[in-house]
Amino acid sequence: MKIAVIGTGYVGLVTGTCFAETGNEVICVDINEEKIAALRRGETPIYEPGLEVLLARNIREERISFTTDLAKAVQEALVIFLALPTPSGDDGAADLKYVLEVAGQLGKLIDTYRVIVNKSTVPVGTAEKVTGILLEQLSPELFDVVSNPEFLREGVAVDDFLKPERVVVGTGSDRAHKIMGELYSPFVRQGNPVYFMDTRSAEMTKYAANSFLAMKISFMNEIANLCEQTGANVDWVRIGIGSDQRIGKRFLFPGIGYGGSCFPKDVLALNLTAKEHAYDFKLLQSVLEVNRLQKGRIVQKLRAYFNNNLKGKRLAIWGLAFKPETDDIRDAPSIDIMEALLEEGATINVYDPVAMENIRKRFGNRLHYSANQYEALKDAEALLILTEWSEFRNPDFEKIKTLLDAPVIFDGRNVYALEKMKELGFHYESMGRNTVIAR
């Protein structure tokens, strides 16, 4: 099929590249000329494993192209994906201005039947709003608006798209149903389902899924906090409950709170939807509050260790992205933690394998940027681990002890085993587990 993808952010670029990989002819649109020029050279603006290789191959095979000309993209495409930003407003509502603005532009360009697909995460009722805008300029037989939420995990997004656990499509049109079924058929050959439903249910499915996962994370963080008070070990509790198939093993790792481009924004948006419909969603409000407080737990531990005086303390931080295998720092817990530490007068050396430049844009010269993980340790009085990158899992512990002023680690991701830290002689504090006191 001939496909247009409007927006070349995280979702749009992965979507366009993966559709091209299955033989479709894809044209991606963005208003940023520098970005489009870079993409034409095969340079990706985001770090996502496997994406750059796929992009280069499909550019070479002329299955994907890039333009700033919306009219050109729409001219031949049968399916038009809207992969536009929907940032949170001050009240937590998803800002639909980009989606609705493009819908208005499409109304002036479409002259034969098109399927217009909301790929962006949008509130319930957005497909109807887009339809209303298009109907101001087009007759109804010229288009169908479909909701097709993405369920991509940063760091494994290419695999998630090429081998989806499920595809959700919201439409009431038989014609659009057939086209979307054909479009996704190469991705579900092994039998994974494509669920067709109405647009409102599809839109709600995305928010419900992310909010439920955020709730699992927050619940486990609360259990971890209680484990610290009772002397239980959250590692064993996690294994014990995760073996129950009704609960499952995933998203049960305690830590410093969730972040990223999806969970914070989507939980806020769903909570606002509840308020708009006069529903008091108490559980969701608790998830938001637990996550806000959880980001401060590791700072509280540092205060206690340093006798409530962080002024002048030099601290090393490993990991800045909100999760491994991405350079995304949107709503990363590391940002709130570092802001709190800087406010109290600490000096911070930082290192992350791929997110350093994004953090530098955010913090400027307020931080000390290290060339590698060990350089960050020099003269530091403690090491904080905030993202569980693989390269942090088996470091040279003797080198760590040599470089740090004292063998002190605050682990926000429970990367190391308590027994190992005890054997090595570290003061080691983690989440939901007993503190190891240095010999």
mmCIF file of C-alpha atoms in Angstrom, residues 319-322 326-329 352-360 389:
data_model
loop_
_atom_site.group_PDB
_atom_site.id
_atom_site.type_symbol
_atom_site.label_atom_id
_atom_site.label_comp_id
_atom_site.label_asym_id
_atom_site.label_seq_id
_atom_site.Cartn_x
_atom_site.Cartn_y
_atom_site.Cartn_z
ATOM 1 C CA GLY A 319 22.035 6.308 34.410
ATOM 2 C CA LEU A 320 19.922 9.301 33.336
ATOM 3 C CA ALA A 321 17.422 7.984 30.762
ATOM 4 C CA PHE A 322 14.046 6.937 32.140
ATOM 5 C CA THR A 326 16.829 4.741 25.074
ATOM 6 C CA ASP A 327 18.066 8.324 25.189
ATOM 7 C CA ASP A 328 14.617 9.531 26.265
ATOM 8 C CA ILE A 329 14.679 11.678 29.414
ATOM 9 C CA ASP A 352 24.725 7.642 30.796
ATOM 10 C CA PRO A 353 25.600 5.587 27.704
ATOM 11 C CA VAL A 354 23.306 7.528 25.333
ATOM 12 C CA ALA A 355 21.306 10.215 27.168
ATOM 13 C CA MET A 356 24.125 12.625 28.049
ATOM 14 C CA GLU A 357 23.395 15.179 25.331
ATOM 15 C CA ASN A 358 19.715 15.358 26.182
ATOM 16 C CA ILE A 359 20.571 15.902 29.853
ATOM 17 C CA ARG A 360 23.153 18.532 28.902
ATOM 18 C CA TRP A 389 21.879 -0.199 31.925
#
